[in-house]
Amino acid sequence: MEFRIFHAADAREVSALIKRSVKERDNSGYTSEQIDSLAGYYTPENFCKDLEMKVIYVCTDEMRIAGTATLRDDEVMAVFILPEYQRNGIGNKFMDVLEDVAVRKGLYKVWLVAGLSAVNFYEKRGYCFVREKLHPSWGKGIVMEKSLGKRK
């Protein structure tokens, strides 16, 4: 497995990966309309919006993209892994990489909106509950944050 920076040429494959990941994950607590709305949002065009404001990584297994994760300012977002690659440490590696990028950017805290099935994963990584957030089309998410250490 290799972790590398996203290239615009990856957009179609990443979009398909996200759609599949969203539709096949544990979607307890979400309606089919909410699932379809979230999956439909991640078009190649939407994913590539504001690339200059984001740091996006992909994980590749030979020539196939197995996952993606994004840091925009101090927000961790768009962390998705193909179902057959989950539970193999890719999510933890992505989070290590993004948190390291955040520290190098001078950030002392990062935050994210977790889907209901991902809350335990983030709690194990030291993220703490901040509040619930209700997206009008995607349903409930949990806003969580993590301190990255003391200021130097």
PDB file of C-alpha atoms in Angstrom:
ATOM      1  CA  MET A   1       0.000   0.000   0.000  1.00  0.00           C
ATOM      2  CA  GLU A   2       1.230   3.439  -0.916  1.00  0.00           C
ATOM      3  CA  PHE A   3      -0.043   6.774   0.386  1.00  0.00           C
ATOM      4  CA  ARG A   4       0.393   9.679  -1.973  1.00  0.00           C
ATOM      5  CA  ILE A   5      -1.023  13.087  -2.828  1.00  0.00           C
ATOM      6  CA  PHE A   6      -4.219  13.098  -4.908  1.00  0.00           C
ATOM      7  CA  HIS A   7      -3.945  14.134  -8.558  1.00  0.00           C
ATOM      8  CA  ALA A   8      -6.866  15.605 -10.522  1.00  0.00           C
ATOM      9  CA  ALA A   9      -6.632  12.558 -12.807  1.00  0.00           C
ATOM     10  CA  ASP A  10      -7.716  10.455  -9.792  1.00  0.00           C
ATOM     11  CA  ALA A  11     -11.046  12.283  -9.490  1.00  0.00           C
ATOM     12  CA  ARG A  12     -13.289   9.787 -11.315  1.00  0.00           C
ATOM     13  CA  GLU A  13     -11.887   6.782  -9.467  1.00  0.00           C
ATOM     14  CA  VAL A  14     -12.054   8.574  -6.103  1.00  0.00           C
ATOM     15  CA  SER A  15     -15.639   9.657  -6.780  1.00  0.00           C
ATOM     16  CA  ALA A  16     -16.648   6.065  -7.550  1.00  0.00           C
ATOM     17  CA  LEU A  17     -14.786   4.842  -4.454  1.00  0.00           C
ATOM     18  CA  ILE A  18     -16.636   7.300  -2.213  1.00  0.00           C
ATOM     19  CA  LYS A  19     -20.028   6.462  -3.702  1.00  0.00           C
ATOM     20  CA  ARG A  20     -19.419   2.760  -3.178  1.00  0.00           C
ATOM     21  CA  SER A  21     -18.064   3.277   0.337  1.00  0.00           C
ATOM     22  CA  VAL A  22     -21.065   5.392   1.347  1.00  0.00           C
ATOM     23  CA  LYS A  23     -23.588   2.916  -0.034  1.00  0.00           C
ATOM     24  CA  GLU A  24     -21.920  -0.183   1.464  1.00  0.00           C
ATOM     25  CA  ARG A  25     -20.983   1.095   4.935  1.00  0.00           C
ATOM     26  CA  ASP A  26     -23.061   0.625   8.082  1.00  0.00           C
ATOM     27  CA  ASN A  27     -25.815   3.136   7.385  1.00  0.00           C
ATOM     28  CA  SER A  28     -27.866   2.563  10.535  1.00  0.00           C
ATOM     29  CA  GLY A  29     -29.614   5.801  11.413  1.00  0.00           C
ATOM     30  CA  TYR A  30     -29.829   7.099   7.842  1.00  0.00           C
ATOM     31  CA  THR A  31     -32.600   6.940   5.253  1.00  0.00           C
ATOM     32  CA  SER A  32     -31.963   5.722   1.723  1.00  0.00           C
ATOM     33  CA  GLU A  33     -32.558   9.296   0.523  1.00  0.00           C
ATOM     34  CA  GLN A  34     -29.841  10.620   2.867  1.00  0.00           C
ATOM     35  CA  ILE A  35     -27.402   7.916   1.740  1.00  0.00           C
ATOM     36  CA  ASP A  36     -28.091   8.655  -1.932  1.00  0.00           C
ATOM     37  CA  SER A  37     -27.737  12.412  -1.346  1.00  0.00           C
ATOM     38  CA  LEU A  38     -24.340  12.049   0.334  1.00  0.00           C
ATOM     39  CA  ALA A  39     -23.084   9.583  -2.286  1.00  0.00           C
ATOM     40  CA  GLY A  40     -24.352  11.854  -5.064  1.00  0.00           C
ATOM     41  CA  TYR A  41     -22.518  14.878  -3.692  1.00  0.00           C
ATOM     42  CA  TYR A  42     -19.068  13.436  -4.364  1.00  0.00           C
ATOM     43  CA  THR A  43     -18.918  13.939  -8.109  1.00  0.00           C
ATOM     44  CA  PRO A  44     -15.463  14.349  -9.647  1.00  0.00           C
ATOM     45  CA  GLU A  45     -16.231  18.055 -10.097  1.00  0.00           C
ATOM     46  CA  ASN A  46     -17.286  18.590  -6.477  1.00  0.00           C
ATOM     47  CA  PHE A  47     -14.360  16.586  -5.180  1.00  0.00           C
ATOM     48  CA  CYS A  48     -11.928  18.764  -7.156  1.00  0.00           C
ATOM     49  CA  LYS A  49     -13.482  22.070  -6.038  1.00  0.00           C
ATOM     50  CA  ASP A  50     -11.095  24.322  -4.161  1.00  0.00           C
ATOM     51  CA  LEU A  51      -8.099  22.007  -4.561  1.00  0.00           C
ATOM     52  CA  GLU A  52      -5.798  24.867  -3.573  1.00  0.00           C
ATOM     53  CA  MET A  53      -7.459  24.925  -0.134  1.00  0.00           C
ATOM     54  CA  LYS A  54      -7.197  21.186   0.533  1.00  0.00           C
ATOM     55  CA  VAL A  55      -4.582  18.531   1.047  1.00  0.00           C
ATOM     56  CA  ILE A  56      -5.932  15.250  -0.333  1.00  0.00           C
ATOM     57  CA  TYR A  57      -4.287  11.863  -0.046  1.00  0.00           C
ATOM     58  CA  VAL A  58      -5.089   8.554  -1.654  1.00  0.00           C
ATOM     59  CA  CYS A  59      -3.990   5.058  -0.731  1.00  0.00           C
ATOM     60  CA  THR A  60      -3.169   2.815  -3.646  1.00  0.00           C
ATOM     61  CA  ASP A  61      -2.871  -0.940  -3.863  1.00  0.00           C
ATOM     62  CA  GLU A  62      -0.794  -1.344  -6.999  1.00  0.00           C
ATOM     63  CA  MET A  63      -2.826   0.610  -9.571  1.00  0.00           C
ATOM     64  CA  ARG A  64      -6.137   0.719  -7.649  1.00  0.00           C
ATOM     65  CA  ILE A  65      -7.132   3.517  -5.270  1.00  0.00           C
ATOM     66  CA  ALA A  66      -8.302   1.894  -2.027  1.00  0.00           C
ATOM     67  CA  GLY A  67      -9.089   5.019  -0.005  1.00  0.00           C
ATOM     68  CA  THR A  68      -8.925   8.780   0.291  1.00  0.00           C
ATOM     69  CA  ALA A  69      -8.754  11.430   3.031  1.00  0.00           C
ATOM     70  CA  THR A  70      -8.734  15.235   2.970  1.00  0.00           C
ATOM     71  CA  LEU A  71      -7.601  18.074   5.227  1.00  0.00           C
ATOM     72  CA  ARG A  72      -9.124  21.486   4.510  1.00  0.00           C
ATOM     73  CA  ASP A  73      -7.778  24.132   6.879  1.00  0.00           C
ATOM     74  CA  ASP A  74      -8.339  22.456  10.278  1.00  0.00           C
ATOM     75  CA  GLU A  75     -11.129  20.105   9.136  1.00  0.00           C
ATOM     76  CA  VAL A  76     -10.556  16.433   8.418  1.00  0.00           C
ATOM     77  CA  MET A  77     -13.044  15.423   5.733  1.00  0.00           C
ATOM     78  CA  ALA A  78     -13.842  12.894   3.019  1.00  0.00           C
ATOM     79  CA  VAL A  79     -12.198   9.904   4.721  1.00  0.00           C
ATOM     80  CA  PHE A  80     -13.446   6.918   2.735  1.00  0.00           C
ATOM     81  CA  ILE A  81     -12.026   3.440   2.244  1.00  0.00           C
ATOM     82  CA  LEU A  82     -13.306   0.686  -0.041  1.00  0.00           C
ATOM     83  CA  PRO A  83     -15.122  -1.955   2.033  1.00  0.00           C
ATOM     84  CA  GLU A  84     -12.688  -4.760   1.164  1.00  0.00           C
ATOM     85  CA  TYR A  85      -9.761  -2.654   2.461  1.00  0.00           C
ATOM     86  CA  GLN A  86     -11.372  -1.606   5.750  1.00  0.00           C
ATOM     87  CA  ARG A  87     -10.050  -2.892   9.071  1.00  0.00           C
ATOM     88  CA  ASN A  88      -6.504  -3.110   7.676  1.00  0.00           C
ATOM     89  CA  GLY A  89      -5.071   0.058   9.255  1.00  0.00           C
ATOM     90  CA  ILE A  90      -5.624   2.349   6.284  1.00  0.00           C
ATOM     91  CA  GLY A  91      -7.949   4.683   8.212  1.00  0.00           C
ATOM     92  CA  ASN A  92      -5.435   5.005  11.040  1.00  0.00           C
ATOM     93  CA  LYS A  93      -2.615   5.674   8.585  1.00  0.00           C
ATOM     94  CA  PHE A  94      -4.679   8.358   6.830  1.00  0.00           C
ATOM     95  CA  MET A  95      -5.396  10.019  10.174  1.00  0.00           C
ATOM     96  CA  ASP A  96      -1.692   9.875  11.139  1.00  0.00           C
ATOM     97  CA  VAL A  97      -0.786  11.539   7.846  1.00  0.00           C
ATOM     98  CA  LEU A  98      -3.462  14.266   8.077  1.00  0.00           C
ATOM     99  CA  GLU A  99      -2.712  15.017  11.736  1.00  0.00           C
ATOM    100  CA  ASP A 100       0.998  15.289  10.885  1.00  0.00           C
ATOM    101  CA  VAL A 101       0.202  17.694   8.025  1.00  0.00           C
ATOM    102  CA  ALA A 102      -1.930  19.753  10.425  1.00  0.00           C
ATOM    103  CA  VAL A 103       0.900  19.978  12.961  1.00  0.00           C
ATOM    104  CA  ARG A 104       3.366  21.003  10.216  1.00  0.00           C
ATOM    105  CA  LYS A 105       0.866  23.720   9.195  1.00  0.00           C
ATOM    106  CA  GLY A 106       0.996  25.033  12.768  1.00  0.00           C
ATOM    107  CA  LEU A 107      -2.431  23.779  13.815  1.00  0.00           C
ATOM    108  CA  TYR A 108      -3.049  22.679  17.389  1.00  0.00           C
ATOM    109  CA  LYS A 109      -6.467  21.135  16.891  1.00  0.00           C
ATOM    110  CA  VAL A 110      -8.434  19.451  14.108  1.00  0.00           C
ATOM    111  CA  TRP A 111     -12.108  18.655  13.839  1.00  0.00           C
ATOM    112  CA  LEU A 112     -14.427  16.546  11.717  1.00  0.00           C
ATOM    113  CA  VAL A 113     -18.026  15.508  11.273  1.00  0.00           C
ATOM    114  CA  ALA A 114     -18.248  11.754  11.774  1.00  0.00           C
ATOM    115  CA  GLY A 115     -20.937   9.529  10.358  1.00  0.00           C
ATOM    116  CA  LEU A 116     -22.702   7.573  13.084  1.00  0.00           C
ATOM    117  CA  SER A 117     -20.870   4.334  12.305  1.00  0.00           C
ATOM    118  CA  ALA A 118     -17.441   6.041  12.493  1.00  0.00           C
ATOM    119  CA  VAL A 119     -17.714   7.645  15.948  1.00  0.00           C
ATOM    120  CA  ASN A 120     -16.021   4.742  17.773  1.00  0.00           C
ATOM    121  CA  PHE A 121     -13.090   4.795  15.331  1.00  0.00           C
ATOM    122  CA  TYR A 122     -12.463   8.487  15.974  1.00  0.00           C
ATOM    123  CA  GLU A 123     -12.922   8.153  19.742  1.00  0.00           C
ATOM    124  CA  LYS A 124     -10.192   5.485  19.771  1.00  0.00           C
ATOM    125  CA  ARG A 125      -7.937   8.021  18.031  1.00  0.00           C
ATOM    126  CA  GLY A 126      -8.537  10.620  20.749  1.00  0.00           C
ATOM    127  CA  TYR A 127     -11.310  12.646  19.149  1.00  0.00           C
ATOM    128  CA  CYS A 128     -13.915  14.034  21.558  1.00  0.00           C
ATOM    129  CA  PHE A 129     -17.614  14.733  21.061  1.00  0.00           C
ATOM    130  CA  VAL A 130     -18.419  18.418  20.526  1.00  0.00           C
ATOM    131  CA  ARG A 131     -22.037  18.360  19.336  1.00  0.00           C
ATOM    132  CA  GLU A 132     -24.481  16.783  16.953  1.00  0.00           C
ATOM    133  CA  LYS A 133     -24.960  18.361  13.547  1.00  0.00           C
ATOM    134  CA  LEU A 134     -28.003  17.822  11.380  1.00  0.00           C
ATOM    135  CA  HIS A 135     -27.366  18.277   7.667  1.00  0.00           C
ATOM    136  CA  PRO A 136     -30.624  18.960   5.791  1.00  0.00           C
ATOM    137  CA  SER A 137     -29.891  16.342   3.118  1.00  0.00           C
ATOM    138  CA  TRP A 138     -27.428  13.936   4.735  1.00  0.00           C
ATOM    139  CA  GLY A 139     -28.853  13.533   8.240  1.00  0.00           C
ATOM    140  CA  LYS A 140     -27.092  13.463  11.578  1.00  0.00           C
ATOM    141  CA  GLY A 141     -23.355  13.685  12.023  1.00  0.00           C
ATOM    142  CA  ILE A 142     -21.230  14.018  15.125  1.00  0.00           C
ATOM    143  CA  VAL A 143     -18.828  16.955  15.336  1.00  0.00           C
ATOM    144  CA  MET A 144     -15.622  15.808  17.029  1.00  0.00           C
ATOM    145  CA  GLU A 145     -12.267  17.436  17.674  1.00  0.00           C
ATOM    146  CA  LYS A 146      -8.774  16.448  18.729  1.00  0.00           C
ATOM    147  CA  SER A 147      -5.982  18.439  20.296  1.00  0.00           C
ATOM    148  CA  LEU A 148      -2.699  17.896  18.477  1.00  0.00           C
ATOM    149  CA  GLY A 149      -0.450  18.969  21.325  1.00  0.00           C
ATOM    150  CA  LYS A 150       0.903  21.998  23.062  1.00  0.00           C
ATOM    151  CA  ARG A 151       1.987  25.127  21.282  1.00  0.00           C
ATOM    152  CA  LYS A 152       5.713  25.354  20.767  1.00  0.00           C
TER     153      LYS A 152
END
